[in-house]
Amino acid sequence: MGNVLILAEHKDGTIKKVCRAAFTFAKQYAAKQGGQVHILVMGPGAGKAAEEAMCYGAAKVHVAEHPALQSYLAESYAIVVAEVAKAIGASVVGATSSSMTKDMLPRVAAKLGAGMCSDIVGTDDQGHFLRPVWAGNAIVAAEITSPIKVVSVRATEFAPAEKGAAGGEKSAVAVNVDLAKLRKRFVKFEEIKSSRPELTEASVIVSGGRGTKGDFKVIEQLADLLHGAVGATRAAVDAGWVPNDLQVGQTGKVVAPDLYFALGMSGAIQHLAGMKGSKVIVAVNKDEEAPIFGVADYGLVGDLFKAVPEMIEEIKKAKG
Ligand SMILES: Cc1cc2nc3c(=O)[nH]c(=O)nc-3n(C[C@H](O)[C@H](O)[C@H](O)COP(=O)(O)OP(=O)(O)OC[C@H]3O[C@@H](n4cnc5c(N)ncnc54)[C@H](O)[C@@H]3O)c2cc1C
């Protein structure tokens, strides 16, 4: 069995919390199947991220900093990940499932001639990868038969690795990327700046559906009061009421916060696939037959425009 290489995403040198799920996967997989855990950090700030990466028990942390990696492009980053995987004799290459890794890992798999399994939620003793299908209603145990296997890891299914004392080796990657040879070039990156936490990192999410009729004011007020993120159903996104990066569900983001408010949404199976792992679910819906009540820990049958302002007042009072 070869090594397990994990790509760790970071923002300005701070490793994203969701990536720590992939470290946990790697440790568990290496413990069962053998091999060492290696972590790769790339791009601007990778040097700083490497210092943090060394606290998660990897045998080696690889640092790829180079002008060609200044701006993220799946094509350039995939070259580096595949080269490092080959150099260290990796038999598994993985990362936490995210917009970036959904874009990049299939390219890494193609470069390595590897089979790929997306969004895994576990492994079994035979080394099969477990992944949900049919909006989470069934779990497949998939065998990847190629010598190198590429996986993306569902963050909600692996506890984030705990930080320990720094250890392991650090190694600089000799980056060999010629941007002029790529068939894509970086134009610009428009970051949506928000004072709210990212959906996948938030411990509280307040989500609205079609029942908001496009008025997300109370949703946002409740989210801000609880320092939470705002989420939405696809119906709300498709109506153009909120940007599509707020969509939770099968074709949106998969989240598992400590507290999830489902407000004015029916609880369609595709939405549940993205949030039913939340620790506590609170639902408000006018229709007592709404399927969301089937997964809610606390359910209120009522109008969200009456119930949510009352909740906000009560929370404010309780906070003093
Ligand atoms: C392939 C595929 C992928 C999909 N992926 C996703 C996905 O990732 N995420 C996702 O969310 N959906 C997804 N969908 C869409 C999904 O099937 C549903 O259509 C969608 O989730 C419904 O959104 P909703 O609950 O907001 O709207 P509705 O189903 O219309 O429900 C609105 C609810 O609001 C309630 N309501 C109305 N007014 C009020 C009020 N004033 N106060 C309280 N309650 C009120 C109503 O009783 C109703 O239950 C997908 C569908 C397909 C086919």
PDB file of N, CA and C in Angstrom, residues 99 192-202 204-209 212 214-217 219-220 223-224 228-238 240-255 260-261 265 270-271 274-275:
ATOM      1  N   SER A  99     -16.172  23.360  -3.942  1.00  0.00           N
ATOM      2  CA  SER A  99     -16.277  23.861  -5.321  1.00  0.00           C
ATOM      3  C   SER A  99     -14.945  23.683  -6.031  1.00  0.00           C
ATOM      4  N   ILE A 192     -17.137  37.432  -3.312  1.00  0.00           N
ATOM      5  CA  ILE A 192     -18.306  38.013  -2.649  1.00  0.00           C
ATOM      6  C   ILE A 192     -17.916  38.189  -1.189  1.00  0.00           C
ATOM      7  N   LYS A 193     -17.793  39.440  -0.781  1.00  0.00           N
ATOM      8  CA  LYS A 193     -17.373  39.704   0.601  1.00  0.00           C
ATOM      9  C   LYS A 193     -18.612  39.692   1.492  1.00  0.00           C
ATOM     10  N   SER A 194     -18.534  38.930   2.570  1.00  0.00           N
ATOM     11  CA  SER A 194     -19.659  38.871   3.477  1.00  0.00           C
ATOM     12  C   SER A 194     -19.132  38.794   4.899  1.00  0.00           C
ATOM     13  N   SER A 195     -19.845  39.443   5.793  1.00  0.00           N
ATOM     14  CA  SER A 195     -19.406  39.384   7.197  1.00  0.00           C
ATOM     15  C   SER A 195     -19.904  38.077   7.824  1.00  0.00           C
ATOM     16  N   ARG A 196     -20.781  37.358   7.091  1.00  0.00           N
ATOM     17  CA  ARG A 196     -21.305  36.095   7.631  1.00  0.00           C
ATOM     18  C   ARG A 196     -20.331  34.958   7.348  1.00  0.00           C
ATOM     19  N   PRO A 197     -20.367  33.893   8.174  1.00  0.00           N
ATOM     20  CA  PRO A 197     -19.472  32.764   7.906  1.00  0.00           C
ATOM     21  C   PRO A 197     -19.875  32.021   6.635  1.00  0.00           C
ATOM     22  N   GLU A 198     -18.927  31.270   6.081  1.00  0.00           N
ATOM     23  CA  GLU A 198     -19.248  30.442   4.908  1.00  0.00           C
ATOM     24  C   GLU A 198     -20.229  29.348   5.328  1.00  0.00           C
ATOM     25  N   LEU A 199     -21.118  28.973   4.404  1.00  0.00           N
ATOM     26  CA  LEU A 199     -22.123  27.947   4.709  1.00  0.00           C
ATOM     27  C   LEU A 199     -21.499  26.680   5.291  1.00  0.00           C
ATOM     28  N   THR A 200     -20.408  26.219   4.656  1.00  0.00           N
ATOM     29  CA  THR A 200     -19.847  24.926   5.065  1.00  0.00           C
ATOM     30  C   THR A 200     -19.047  25.028   6.363  1.00  0.00           C
ATOM     31  N   GLU A 201     -18.799  26.254   6.835  1.00  0.00           N
ATOM     32  CA  GLU A 201     -17.997  26.408   8.057  1.00  0.00           C
ATOM     33  C   GLU A 201     -18.869  26.840   9.245  1.00  0.00           C
ATOM     34  N   ALA A 202     -20.127  27.239   8.963  1.00  0.00           N
ATOM     35  CA  ALA A 202     -20.959  27.854  10.003  1.00  0.00           C
ATOM     36  C   ALA A 202     -21.495  26.822  10.985  1.00  0.00           C
ATOM     37  N   VAL A 204     -24.200  27.690  12.808  1.00  0.00           N
ATOM     38  CA  VAL A 204     -25.655  27.954  12.736  1.00  0.00           C
ATOM     39  C   VAL A 204     -25.973  28.377  11.297  1.00  0.00           C
ATOM     40  N   ILE A 205     -27.029  27.778  10.730  1.00  0.00           N
ATOM     41  CA  ILE A 205     -27.469  28.185   9.383  1.00  0.00           C
ATOM     42  C   ILE A 205     -28.963  28.483   9.442  1.00  0.00           C
ATOM     43  N   VAL A 206     -29.339  29.621   8.884  1.00  0.00           N
ATOM     44  CA  VAL A 206     -30.758  29.970   8.787  1.00  0.00           C
ATOM     45  C   VAL A 206     -31.098  29.959   7.301  1.00  0.00           C
ATOM     46  N   SER A 207     -31.962  29.024   6.911  1.00  0.00           N
ATOM     47  CA  SER A 207     -32.269  28.837   5.489  1.00  0.00           C
ATOM     48  C   SER A 207     -33.715  29.183   5.188  1.00  0.00           C
ATOM     49  N   GLY A 208     -33.907  29.776   4.023  1.00  0.00           N
ATOM     50  CA  GLY A 208     -35.262  30.118   3.598  1.00  0.00           C
ATOM     51  C   GLY A 208     -35.622  29.438   2.296  1.00  0.00           C
ATOM     52  N   GLY A 209     -36.908  29.214   2.124  1.00  0.00           N
ATOM     53  CA  GLY A 209     -37.393  28.582   0.899  1.00  0.00           C
ATOM     54  C   GLY A 209     -38.389  29.462   0.176  1.00  0.00           C
ATOM     55  N   THR A 212     -40.682  32.210   1.695  1.00  0.00           N
ATOM     56  CA  THR A 212     -40.258  33.594   1.999  1.00  0.00           C
ATOM     57  C   THR A 212     -40.809  34.569   0.957  1.00  0.00           C
ATOM     58  N   GLY A 214     -39.400  35.533  -1.480  1.00  0.00           N
ATOM     59  CA  GLY A 214     -38.314  36.414  -1.909  1.00  0.00           C
ATOM     60  C   GLY A 214     -37.885  37.427  -0.864  1.00  0.00           C
ATOM     61  N   ASP A 215     -38.566  37.468   0.267  1.00  0.00           N
ATOM     62  CA  ASP A 215     -38.198  38.420   1.310  1.00  0.00           C
ATOM     63  C   ASP A 215     -37.334  37.695   2.351  1.00  0.00           C
ATOM     64  N   PHE A 216     -36.022  37.894   2.239  1.00  0.00           N
ATOM     65  CA  PHE A 216     -35.092  37.180   3.122  1.00  0.00           C
ATOM     66  C   PHE A 216     -34.689  38.019   4.343  1.00  0.00           C
ATOM     67  N   LYS A 217     -35.410  39.165   4.558  1.00  0.00           N
ATOM     68  CA  LYS A 217     -34.965  40.064   5.649  1.00  0.00           C
ATOM     69  C   LYS A 217     -34.964  39.369   7.010  1.00  0.00           C
ATOM     70  N   ILE A 219     -34.875  36.223   7.628  1.00  0.00           N
ATOM     71  CA  ILE A 219     -33.891  35.123   7.610  1.00  0.00           C
ATOM     72  C   ILE A 219     -32.511  35.704   7.963  1.00  0.00           C
ATOM     73  N   GLU A 220     -32.187  36.822   7.302  1.00  0.00           N
ATOM     74  CA  GLU A 220     -30.875  37.448   7.533  1.00  0.00           C
ATOM     75  C   GLU A 220     -30.759  37.994   8.959  1.00  0.00           C
ATOM     76  N   ALA A 223     -30.127  35.089  11.216  1.00  0.00           N
ATOM     77  CA  ALA A 223     -28.758  34.587  10.995  1.00  0.00           C
ATOM     78  C   ALA A 223     -27.751  35.511  11.676  1.00  0.00           C
ATOM     79  N   ASP A 224     -27.916  36.817  11.519  1.00  0.00           N
ATOM     80  CA  ASP A 224     -26.938  37.755  12.089  1.00  0.00           C
ATOM     81  C   ASP A 224     -26.964  37.739  13.615  1.00  0.00           C
ATOM     82  N   GLY A 228     -24.725  33.404  12.321  1.00  0.00           N
ATOM     83  CA  GLY A 228     -24.815  32.245  11.428  1.00  0.00           C
ATOM     84  C   GLY A 228     -24.725  32.624   9.958  1.00  0.00           C
ATOM     85  N   ALA A 229     -24.818  31.592   9.123  1.00  0.00           N
ATOM     86  CA  ALA A 229     -24.815  31.778   7.672  1.00  0.00           C
ATOM     87  C   ALA A 229     -26.254  31.715   7.160  1.00  0.00           C
ATOM     88  N   VAL A 230     -26.475  32.305   5.993  1.00  0.00           N
ATOM     89  CA  VAL A 230     -27.791  32.225   5.348  1.00  0.00           C
ATOM     90  C   VAL A 230     -27.740  31.137   4.286  1.00  0.00           C
ATOM     91  N   GLY A 231     -28.765  30.275   4.269  1.00  0.00           N
ATOM     92  CA  GLY A 231     -28.872  29.244   3.239  1.00  0.00           C
ATOM     93  C   GLY A 231     -30.200  29.384   2.524  1.00  0.00           C
ATOM     94  N   ALA A 232     -30.399  28.543   1.508  1.00  0.00           N
ATOM     95  CA  ALA A 232     -31.640  28.641   0.726  1.00  0.00           C
ATOM     96  C   ALA A 232     -31.923  27.321   0.021  1.00  0.00           C
ATOM     97  N   THR A 233     -33.162  27.176  -0.385  1.00  0.00           N
ATOM     98  CA  THR A 233     -33.507  26.022  -1.225  1.00  0.00           C
ATOM     99  C   THR A 233     -33.246  26.403  -2.688  1.00  0.00           C
ATOM    100  N   ARG A 234     -33.293  25.381  -3.521  1.00  0.00           N
ATOM    101  CA  ARG A 234     -33.083  25.639  -4.946  1.00  0.00           C
ATOM    102  C   ARG A 234     -34.215  26.503  -5.516  1.00  0.00           C
ATOM    103  N   ALA A 235     -35.410  26.324  -4.960  1.00  0.00           N
ATOM    104  CA  ALA A 235     -36.537  27.134  -5.458  1.00  0.00           C
ATOM    105  C   ALA A 235     -36.232  28.617  -5.260  1.00  0.00           C
ATOM    106  N   ALA A 236     -35.658  28.960  -4.098  1.00  0.00           N
ATOM    107  CA  ALA A 236     -35.344  30.370  -3.810  1.00  0.00           C
ATOM    108  C   ALA A 236     -34.205  30.859  -4.707  1.00  0.00           C
ATOM    109  N   VAL A 237     -33.250  29.973  -4.962  1.00  0.00           N
ATOM    110  CA  VAL A 237     -32.122  30.347  -5.826  1.00  0.00           C
ATOM    111  C   VAL A 237     -32.594  30.502  -7.277  1.00  0.00           C
ATOM    112  N   ASP A 238     -33.388  29.531  -7.731  1.00  0.00           N
ATOM    113  CA  ASP A 238     -33.866  29.581  -9.123  1.00  0.00           C
ATOM    114  C   ASP A 238     -34.735  30.801  -9.381  1.00  0.00           C
ATOM    115  N   GLY A 240     -34.123  33.583  -8.279  1.00  0.00           N
ATOM    116  CA  GLY A 240     -33.224  34.738  -8.336  1.00  0.00           C
ATOM    117  C   GLY A 240     -33.264  35.575  -7.063  1.00  0.00           C
ATOM    118  N   TRP A 241     -33.816  35.010  -5.974  1.00  0.00           N
ATOM    119  CA  TRP A 241     -33.932  35.786  -4.738  1.00  0.00           C
ATOM    120  C   TRP A 241     -32.600  35.872  -4.002  1.00  0.00           C
ATOM    121  N   VAL A 242     -31.796  34.828  -4.102  1.00  0.00           N
ATOM    122  CA  VAL A 242     -30.488  34.807  -3.426  1.00  0.00           C
ATOM    123  C   VAL A 242     -29.472  34.180  -4.387  1.00  0.00           C
ATOM    124  N   PRO A 243     -28.163  34.466  -4.174  1.00  0.00           N
ATOM    125  CA  PRO A 243     -27.163  33.883  -5.077  1.00  0.00           C
ATOM    126  C   PRO A 243     -27.067  32.369  -4.937  1.00  0.00           C
ATOM    127  N   ASN A 244     -26.612  31.716  -6.011  1.00  0.00           N
ATOM    128  CA  ASN A 244     -26.665  30.243  -5.976  1.00  0.00           C
ATOM    129  C   ASN A 244     -25.630  29.604  -5.051  1.00  0.00           C
ATOM    130  N   ASP A 245     -24.648  30.395  -4.564  1.00  0.00           N
ATOM    131  CA  ASP A 245     -23.715  29.765  -3.616  1.00  0.00           C
ATOM    132  C   ASP A 245     -24.355  29.578  -2.237  1.00  0.00           C
ATOM    133  N   LEU A 246     -25.604  30.025  -2.076  1.00  0.00           N
ATOM    134  CA  LEU A 246     -26.302  29.796  -0.804  1.00  0.00           C
ATOM    135  C   LEU A 246     -27.144  28.518  -0.845  1.00  0.00           C
ATOM    136  N   GLN A 247     -27.189  27.856  -1.998  1.00  0.00           N
ATOM    137  CA  GLN A 247     -28.069  26.677  -2.113  1.00  0.00           C
ATOM    138  C   GLN A 247     -27.546  25.493  -1.307  1.00  0.00           C
ATOM    139  N   VAL A 248     -28.452  24.941  -0.507  1.00  0.00           N
ATOM    140  CA  VAL A 248     -28.146  23.744   0.278  1.00  0.00           C
ATOM    141  C   VAL A 248     -28.867  22.571  -0.375  1.00  0.00           C
ATOM    142  N   GLY A 249     -28.200  21.434  -0.494  1.00  0.00           N
ATOM    143  CA  GLY A 249     -28.899  20.263  -1.015  1.00  0.00           C
ATOM    144  C   GLY A 249     -28.053  19.427  -1.933  1.00  0.00           C
ATOM    145  N   GLN A 250     -28.735  18.507  -2.583  1.00  0.00           N
ATOM    146  CA  GLN A 250     -28.076  17.527  -3.455  1.00  0.00           C
ATOM    147  C   GLN A 250     -27.210  18.203  -4.517  1.00  0.00           C
ATOM    148  N   THR A 251     -27.732  19.281  -5.101  1.00  0.00           N
ATOM    149  CA  THR A 251     -26.958  19.984  -6.128  1.00  0.00           C
ATOM    150  C   THR A 251     -26.425  21.315  -5.605  1.00  0.00           C
ATOM    151  N   GLY A 252     -26.460  21.477  -4.292  1.00  0.00           N
ATOM    152  CA  GLY A 252     -25.885  22.656  -3.659  1.00  0.00           C
ATOM    153  C   GLY A 252     -24.824  22.209  -2.674  1.00  0.00           C
ATOM    154  N   LYS A 253     -24.787  22.863  -1.521  1.00  0.00           N
ATOM    155  CA  LYS A 253     -23.766  22.496  -0.528  1.00  0.00           C
ATOM    156  C   LYS A 253     -24.345  21.504   0.478  1.00  0.00           C
ATOM    157  N   VAL A 254     -23.477  20.629   0.949  1.00  0.00           N
ATOM    158  CA  VAL A 254     -23.876  19.680   1.993  1.00  0.00           C
ATOM    159  C   VAL A 254     -23.356  20.241   3.312  1.00  0.00           C
ATOM    160  N   VAL A 255     -24.262  20.425   4.258  1.00  0.00           N
ATOM    161  CA  VAL A 255     -23.883  21.073   5.516  1.00  0.00           C
ATOM    162  C   VAL A 255     -24.374  20.226   6.694  1.00  0.00           C
ATOM    163  N   TYR A 260     -29.789  24.167  12.487  1.00  0.00           N
ATOM    164  CA  TYR A 260     -30.247  24.510  11.129  1.00  0.00           C
ATOM    165  C   TYR A 260     -31.704  24.950  11.190  1.00  0.00           C
ATOM    166  N   PHE A 261     -31.982  26.170  10.764  1.00  0.00           N
ATOM    167  CA  PHE A 261     -33.366  26.648  10.688  1.00  0.00           C
ATOM    168  C   PHE A 261     -33.861  26.450   9.259  1.00  0.00           C
ATOM    169  N   MET A 265     -39.932  26.193   3.860  1.00  0.00           N
ATOM    170  CA  MET A 265     -39.523  25.212   2.833  1.00  0.00           C
ATOM    171  C   MET A 265     -40.215  23.889   3.113  1.00  0.00           C
ATOM    172  N   GLN A 270     -34.331  16.392  -2.150  1.00  0.00           N
ATOM    173  CA  GLN A 270     -33.050  16.941  -2.630  1.00  0.00           C
ATOM    174  C   GLN A 270     -32.510  18.000  -1.665  1.00  0.00           C
ATOM    175  N   HIS A 271     -33.388  18.666  -0.938  1.00  0.00           N
ATOM    176  CA  HIS A 271     -32.896  19.627   0.063  1.00  0.00           C
ATOM    177  C   HIS A 271     -32.401  18.865   1.299  1.00  0.00           C
ATOM    178  N   GLY A 274     -28.906  17.596   1.684  1.00  0.00           N
ATOM    179  CA  GLY A 274     -27.818  18.517   2.002  1.00  0.00           C
ATOM    180  C   GLY A 274     -27.795  18.991   3.434  1.00  0.00           C
ATOM    181  N   MET A 275     -28.813  18.649   4.247  1.00  0.00           N
ATOM    182  CA  MET A 275     -28.814  19.209   5.607  1.00  0.00           C
ATOM    183  C   MET A 275     -29.313  18.265   6.688  1.00  0.00           C
TER     184      MET A 275
END
